[in-house]
């Protein structure tokens, strides 16, 4: 686990507000003697994002930062992707920090959460994008031939990783009396499928986890929602699928195309923001109409 010291590590910077911020989706402006300062929907909030080195997680990190949040992001093996994301966050004038952690390790999750609170002050938003990497061979392997390891990995990373992060982060959010947690599921968890069964079992657990935690922490002002994502085009999904598979997947949803990481990131921002202040325990389906079939 890489926990940079605030005073020494270049991956932590103080916010550098100029008289103007350039961020999209700006809601308004504060005026001061220095001029107008753009205010995003998440101005002053602190976000923790797992899987921030990956395709959708990185888009979420940037969207949160564009709306004003400081962001602590977790990576596992993708240090380069994490460093790039941190640099982009800092370029937007927000504080950005990267931590290495394996989310299937409960201790590592607690350390990441504690280090975020130490470095950035508190956590207002949690988004859990860390997920077992897509492997075509595993995905299409007949159910009865899956090894215990192939069955356990998505459960350990996607599901238990979300459980451990939630266990570590929820108490401090409850204590401060507010927070928004966004867990990441998938549409096959709703519809069922003939392939990728360990993955959809893990994602089904995540949807249940969101509904349970919404009830546990709702009385303390903490909202917990889940996303059910359809086919979202990232480097990994492009690399892991054949052109014919990609075309077939594009034809599945009503909108007849893949989604983009940015289309998911906008929903993350919405759920993190006060625009979603009365929404909790829900599964928001972002799949271009796939689950309608
Ligand atoms: N893309 C889709 O079509 C789609 C559809 C439905 C749901 N989802 C879900 O959306 C999330 C993001 O997907 P993506 O397409 O952006 O995938 P991705 O690019 O493969 O990103 C996966 C992320 O998970 C991290 N990760 C992998 N193993 C880890 C571990 N043991 N501990 C901690 N982090 C780990 C990776 O970190 P490193 O790269 O640093 O190792 C990476 O940041 C996943 O939960 C995925 O299941 C995606």
Coordinates of C-alpha atoms and ligand atoms in Angstrom, one line a residue:
X1 CA 0.0 0.0 0.0
X2 CA 1.5 3.3 -1.0
X3 CA 0.5 6.1 1.4
X4 CA 2.2 9.3 0.4
X5 CA 3.1 11.8 3.1
X6 CA 1.2 15.1 2.6
X7 CA 4.3 17.2 3.1
X8 CA 6.7 15.2 0.9
X9 CA 4.9 13.4 -1.8
X10 CA 4.4 15.1 -5.2
X11 CA 1.1 13.2 -5.7
X12 CA -0.6 15.4 -3.0
X13 CA -1.0 19.0 -3.7
X14 CA -2.9 21.7 -2.0
X15 CA -5.8 23.2 -4.0
X16 CA -4.6 26.0 -6.2
X17 CA -7.6 28.1 -6.8
X18 CA -7.1 30.9 -9.2
X19 CA -9.7 33.5 -9.8
X20 CA -11.4 31.3 -12.3
X21 CA -11.9 27.5 -12.4
X22 CA -12.6 26.0 -15.7
X23 CA -14.9 23.1 -15.0
X24 CA -17.8 21.7 -17.0
X25 CA -21.3 21.4 -15.5
X26 CA -20.8 24.5 -13.4
X27 CA -23.8 25.5 -11.4
X28 CA -22.9 29.0 -10.5
X29 CA -20.3 31.5 -9.5
X30 CA -19.1 32.9 -6.2
X31 CA -18.0 36.4 -6.5
X32 CA -15.2 37.9 -4.5
X33 CA -12.7 40.8 -4.9
X34 CA -10.6 38.4 -7.0
X35 CA -13.4 37.9 -9.5
X36 CA -15.9 35.2 -10.2
X37 CA -15.1 31.6 -9.1
X38 CA -17.0 28.8 -10.7
X39 CA -18.8 26.4 -8.2
X40 CA -19.4 22.8 -9.2
X41 CA -22.0 20.5 -7.6
X42 CA -19.4 18.9 -5.4
X43 CA -17.3 21.9 -4.4
X44 CA -15.5 21.2 -1.2
X45 CA -16.4 17.5 -1.0
X46 CA -13.9 14.7 -0.6
X47 CA -14.3 11.5 -2.7
X48 CA -12.7 8.1 -2.4
X49 CA -12.7 6.0 -5.6
X50 CA -11.5 2.4 -5.9
X51 CA -10.4 1.2 -9.4
X52 CA -9.5 4.8 -10.2
X53 CA -6.8 3.5 -12.5
X54 CA -9.3 1.7 -14.7
X55 CA -11.5 2.8 -17.6
X56 CA -14.7 3.8 -15.8
X57 CA -13.2 4.6 -12.4
X58 CA -10.8 7.1 -14.0
X59 CA -13.7 8.8 -15.8
X60 CA -15.5 9.0 -12.5
X61 CA -12.5 10.5 -10.8
X62 CA -12.2 13.2 -13.4
X63 CA -16.0 14.0 -13.4
X64 CA -16.0 14.3 -9.6
X65 CA -12.9 16.6 -9.7
X66 CA -14.5 18.7 -12.5
X67 CA -17.5 19.2 -10.2
X68 CA -15.2 20.4 -7.4
X69 CA -14.3 17.3 -5.3
X70 CA -10.8 16.4 -4.1
X71 CA -10.2 12.7 -4.8
X72 CA -8.3 9.8 -3.3
X73 CA -8.1 7.1 -5.8
X74 CA -7.0 3.5 -5.4
X75 CA -5.1 1.4 -8.0
X76 CA -3.8 -2.2 -7.8
X77 CA -1.3 -2.8 -10.6
X78 CA -1.9 0.2 -12.8
X79 CA 0.3 2.8 -11.2
X80 CA 0.7 4.7 -14.5
X81 CA -3.0 5.1 -15.0
X82 CA -3.4 6.2 -11.4
X83 CA -0.6 8.8 -11.7
X84 CA -2.2 10.1 -14.9
X85 CA -5.5 10.5 -13.2
X86 CA -4.0 12.2 -10.2
X87 CA -2.2 14.7 -12.5
X88 CA -5.4 15.4 -14.3
X89 CA -7.2 16.0 -11.0
X90 CA -4.4 18.4 -9.9
X91 CA -4.6 20.2 -13.2
X92 CA -8.2 21.0 -12.4
X93 CA -7.1 22.6 -9.1
X94 CA -8.2 19.8 -6.8
X95 CA -6.2 17.7 -4.5
X96 CA -5.5 14.2 -5.9
X97 CA -3.9 11.3 -4.2
X98 CA -3.2 7.7 -5.4
X99 CA -2.9 4.6 -3.2
X100 CA -1.9 1.1 -4.1
X101 CA -4.2 -1.5 -2.5
X102 CA -5.7 -4.9 -3.2
X103 CA -9.3 -4.5 -2.2
X104 CA -9.7 -8.2 -1.6
X105 CA -7.6 -7.6 1.5
X106 CA -9.7 -6.1 4.3
X107 CA -6.7 -4.5 6.1
X108 CA -5.6 -2.8 2.9
X109 CA -9.1 -1.3 2.5
X110 CA -9.1 0.0 6.1
X111 CA -5.6 1.5 5.5
X112 CA -6.7 3.2 2.3
X113 CA -9.7 4.7 4.0
X114 CA -7.7 5.8 7.1
X115 CA -5.0 7.3 4.9
X116 CA -7.6 9.2 2.9
X117 CA -9.1 10.7 6.1
X118 CA -5.6 11.6 7.4
X119 CA -4.5 13.2 4.1
X120 CA -7.7 14.9 2.9
X121 CA -9.6 15.4 6.2
X122 CA -12.8 13.2 5.8
X123 CA -14.7 11.3 3.2
X124 CA -18.0 12.5 1.7
X125 CA -18.3 10.3 -1.4
X126 CA -17.3 6.6 -1.9
X127 CA -17.4 5.0 -5.4
X128 CA -16.3 1.4 -5.7
X129 CA -15.1 0.6 -9.2
X130 CA -12.4 -2.0 -8.4
X131 CA -13.3 -5.2 -10.3
X132 CA -11.8 -8.5 -11.3
X133 CA -10.3 -7.9 -14.8
X134 CA -12.3 -9.3 -17.7
X135 CA -10.8 -12.6 -19.1
X136 CA -12.5 -14.0 -22.2
X137 CA -11.6 -17.6 -21.4
X138 CA -13.1 -17.4 -17.9
X139 CA -16.1 -15.5 -19.1
X140 CA -17.2 -18.2 -21.6
X141 CA -16.0 -21.3 -19.7
X142 CA -18.9 -23.7 -19.1
X143 CA -20.2 -23.2 -15.5
X144 CA -19.4 -26.8 -14.3
X145 CA -15.8 -26.4 -15.4
X146 CA -15.0 -23.3 -13.5
X147 CA -12.3 -23.8 -10.8
X148 CA -12.8 -22.6 -7.2
X149 CA -10.3 -19.8 -7.9
X150 CA -12.1 -18.6 -11.0
X151 CA -15.4 -18.6 -9.0
X152 CA -13.9 -16.8 -5.9
X153 CA -11.9 -14.0 -7.7
X154 CA -14.8 -11.7 -8.7
X155 CA -16.5 -12.4 -5.4
X156 CA -13.3 -11.5 -3.5
X157 CA -12.5 -8.3 -5.5
X158 CA -15.9 -6.9 -6.7
X159 CA -18.1 -8.0 -3.8
X160 CA -15.9 -8.3 -0.8
X161 CA -13.8 -5.4 -1.9
X162 CA -17.0 -3.2 -1.7
X163 CA -17.9 -4.8 1.6
X164 CA -14.5 -4.0 3.1
X165 CA -14.4 -0.4 1.8
X166 CA -17.9 0.2 3.0
X167 CA -17.1 -1.2 6.5
X168 CA -14.1 1.1 6.7
X169 CA -15.7 4.3 5.4
X170 CA -19.3 4.1 6.6
X171 CA -18.7 4.8 10.3
X172 CA -17.0 8.1 9.7
X173 CA -19.7 9.1 7.2
X174 CA -22.3 8.2 9.8
X175 CA -20.5 10.2 12.4
X176 CA -20.4 13.3 10.3
X177 CA -24.1 12.8 9.4
X178 CA -23.8 12.7 5.6
X179 CA -22.3 10.8 2.8
X180 CA -23.0 9.1 -0.5
X181 CA -21.8 5.7 -1.4
X182 CA -22.0 4.3 -5.0
X183 CA -21.4 0.6 -5.5
X184 CA -21.0 -0.9 -9.0
X185 CA -23.1 -3.8 -10.2
X186 CA -23.9 -5.0 -13.7
X187 CA -27.1 -5.7 -15.7
X188 CA -26.6 -9.5 -15.8
X189 CA -27.1 -9.4 -12.1
X190 CA -30.7 -8.3 -12.8
X191 CA -31.4 -10.3 -15.9
X192 CA -29.3 -13.5 -15.3
X193 CA -27.0 -14.8 -18.0
X194 CA -25.4 -18.0 -19.3
X195 CA -21.8 -16.8 -19.1
X196 CA -19.7 -14.9 -16.5
X197 CA -21.7 -16.5 -13.7
X198 CA -19.2 -15.9 -10.8
X199 CA -19.1 -12.2 -11.9
X200 CA -22.9 -11.9 -11.9
X201 CA -23.1 -13.6 -8.6
X202 CA -20.6 -11.0 -7.2
X203 CA -22.5 -8.1 -8.8
X204 CA -25.9 -9.4 -7.5
X205 CA -24.4 -9.4 -4.0
X206 CA -23.4 -5.8 -4.6
X207 CA -26.9 -4.7 -5.4
X208 CA -28.1 -6.5 -2.2
X209 CA -25.3 -4.8 -0.2
X210 CA -26.4 -1.3 -1.4
X211 CA -30.0 -2.0 -0.4
X212 CA -28.9 -3.3 3.1
X213 CA -26.5 -0.5 3.8
X214 CA -29.0 2.1 2.7
X215 CA -31.2 0.9 5.5
X216 CA -28.4 0.6 8.1
X217 CA -26.9 4.0 7.4
X218 CA -29.9 6.0 6.1
X219 CA -30.9 7.1 9.7
X220 CA -27.4 8.7 9.9
X221 CA -27.8 10.7 6.7
X222 CA -25.7 8.4 4.5
X223 CA -27.1 7.4 1.1
X224 CA -26.1 4.1 -0.6
X225 CA -27.0 3.4 -4.2
X226 CA -25.8 0.9 -6.8
X227 CA -25.3 1.1 -10.6
X228 CA -26.1 -1.7 -12.9
X229 CA -24.0 -1.2 -15.9
X230 CA -24.4 -2.5 -19.4
X231 CA -21.6 -2.8 -22.0
X232 CA -19.2 0.2 -21.4
X233 CA -16.4 0.7 -23.9
X234 CA -13.0 0.8 -22.1
X235 CA -9.5 -0.3 -23.1
X236 CA -10.0 -3.6 -21.2
X237 CA -13.4 -4.4 -22.9
X238 CA -11.9 -3.5 -26.3
X239 CA -8.8 -5.6 -25.7
X240 CA -10.7 -8.6 -24.3
X241 CA -13.4 -8.9 -27.0
X242 CA -13.3 -9.8 -30.7
X243 CA -14.7 -7.4 -33.2
X244 CA -17.6 -9.7 -33.9
X245 CA -18.4 -10.0 -30.2
X246 CA -18.2 -6.2 -29.9
X247 CA -20.7 -5.7 -32.7
X248 CA -23.0 -8.3 -31.2
X249 CA -22.9 -6.6 -27.8
X250 CA -23.6 -3.3 -29.5
X251 CA -26.8 -4.7 -30.9
X252 CA -28.1 -5.9 -27.5
X253 CA -29.4 -2.7 -25.9
X254 CA -32.3 -0.6 -27.2
X255 CA -29.9 2.2 -28.0
X256 CA -27.8 -0.3 -30.2
X257 CA -24.4 0.9 -29.0
X258 CA -21.9 0.6 -26.2
X259 CA -21.9 3.1 -23.4
X260 CA -19.0 5.3 -22.6
X261 CA -17.2 5.7 -19.2
X262 CA -18.2 9.4 -19.3
X263 CA -21.9 8.4 -19.5
X264 CA -21.4 6.4 -16.3
X265 CA -19.4 9.1 -14.6
X266 CA -22.2 11.6 -15.0
X267 CA -24.5 9.3 -13.1
X268 CA -21.9 8.9 -10.3
X269 CA -21.7 12.7 -10.0
X270 CA -25.5 12.9 -9.8
X271 CA -25.7 10.3 -7.1
X272 CA -22.8 11.9 -5.2
X273 CA -24.5 15.3 -5.3
X274 CA -27.3 16.9 -3.4
X275 CA -29.4 16.5 -6.6
X276 CA -29.9 12.9 -5.4
X277 CA -30.6 13.9 -1.8
X278 CA -33.7 11.8 -1.5
X279 CA -32.5 8.8 -3.4
X280 CA -31.1 5.8 -1.5
X281 CA -31.1 2.0 -1.8
X282 CA -31.7 2.1 -5.5
X283 CA -30.1 0.4 -8.4
X284 CA -29.7 2.8 -11.2
X285 CA -29.5 1.0 -14.5
X286 CA -27.1 2.5 -17.0
X287 CA -27.2 0.1 -19.9
X288 CA -28.8 1.8 -23.0
X289 CA -31.9 -0.3 -22.5
X290 CA -30.3 -3.8 -22.4
X291 CA -32.2 -5.0 -19.3
X292 CA -35.5 -4.3 -21.1
X293 CA -35.1 -7.4 -23.3
Ligands
LIG1 N1 -16.8 -2.1 -18.8 C1 -18.0 -2.7 -18.7 O1 -18.6 -3.0 -19.7 C2 -18.6 -2.9 -17.3 C3 -19.9 -3.4 -17.3 C4 -20.5 -3.7 -16.1 C5 -19.8 -3.4 -14.9 N2 -18.6 -3.0 -15.0 C6 -17.8 -2.8 -13.7 O2 -17.3 -1.4 -13.6 C7 -16.1 -1.5 -12.9 C8 -15.0 -0.8 -13.7 O3 -14.9 -1.5 -14.9 P1 -13.8 -1.1 -16.1 O4 -14.4 -1.5 -17.3 O5 -13.4 0.3 -15.9 O6 -12.6 -2.1 -15.8 P2 -11.1 -1.9 -15.8 O7 -10.6 -0.9 -16.7 O8 -10.5 -3.3 -15.9 O9 -10.8 -1.4 -14.3 C9 -10.8 -2.3 -13.2 C10 -10.2 -1.6 -12.0 O10 -10.2 -2.5 -10.9 C11 -8.9 -2.5 -10.3 N3 -8.6 -3.8 -9.7 C12 -8.5 -5.0 -10.3 N4 -8.2 -5.9 -9.4 C13 -8.1 -5.3 -8.2 C14 -7.8 -5.7 -6.9 N5 -7.5 -7.0 -6.6 N6 -7.7 -4.8 -5.9 C15 -8.0 -3.5 -6.2 N7 -8.3 -3.0 -7.4 C16 -8.3 -3.9 -8.4 C17 -8.0 -2.2 -11.5 O11 -6.7 -1.7 -10.9 P3 -5.3 -1.8 -11.7 O12 -5.6 -1.6 -13.2 O13 -4.6 -0.7 -11.1 O14 -4.7 -3.1 -11.4 C18 -8.7 -1.1 -12.2 O15 -8.6 0.1 -11.6 C19 -15.8 -2.9 -12.5 O16 -16.3 -3.2 -11.2 C20 -16.7 -3.7 -13.6 O17 -17.0 -5.0 -13.2 C21 -17.9 -2.7 -16.1

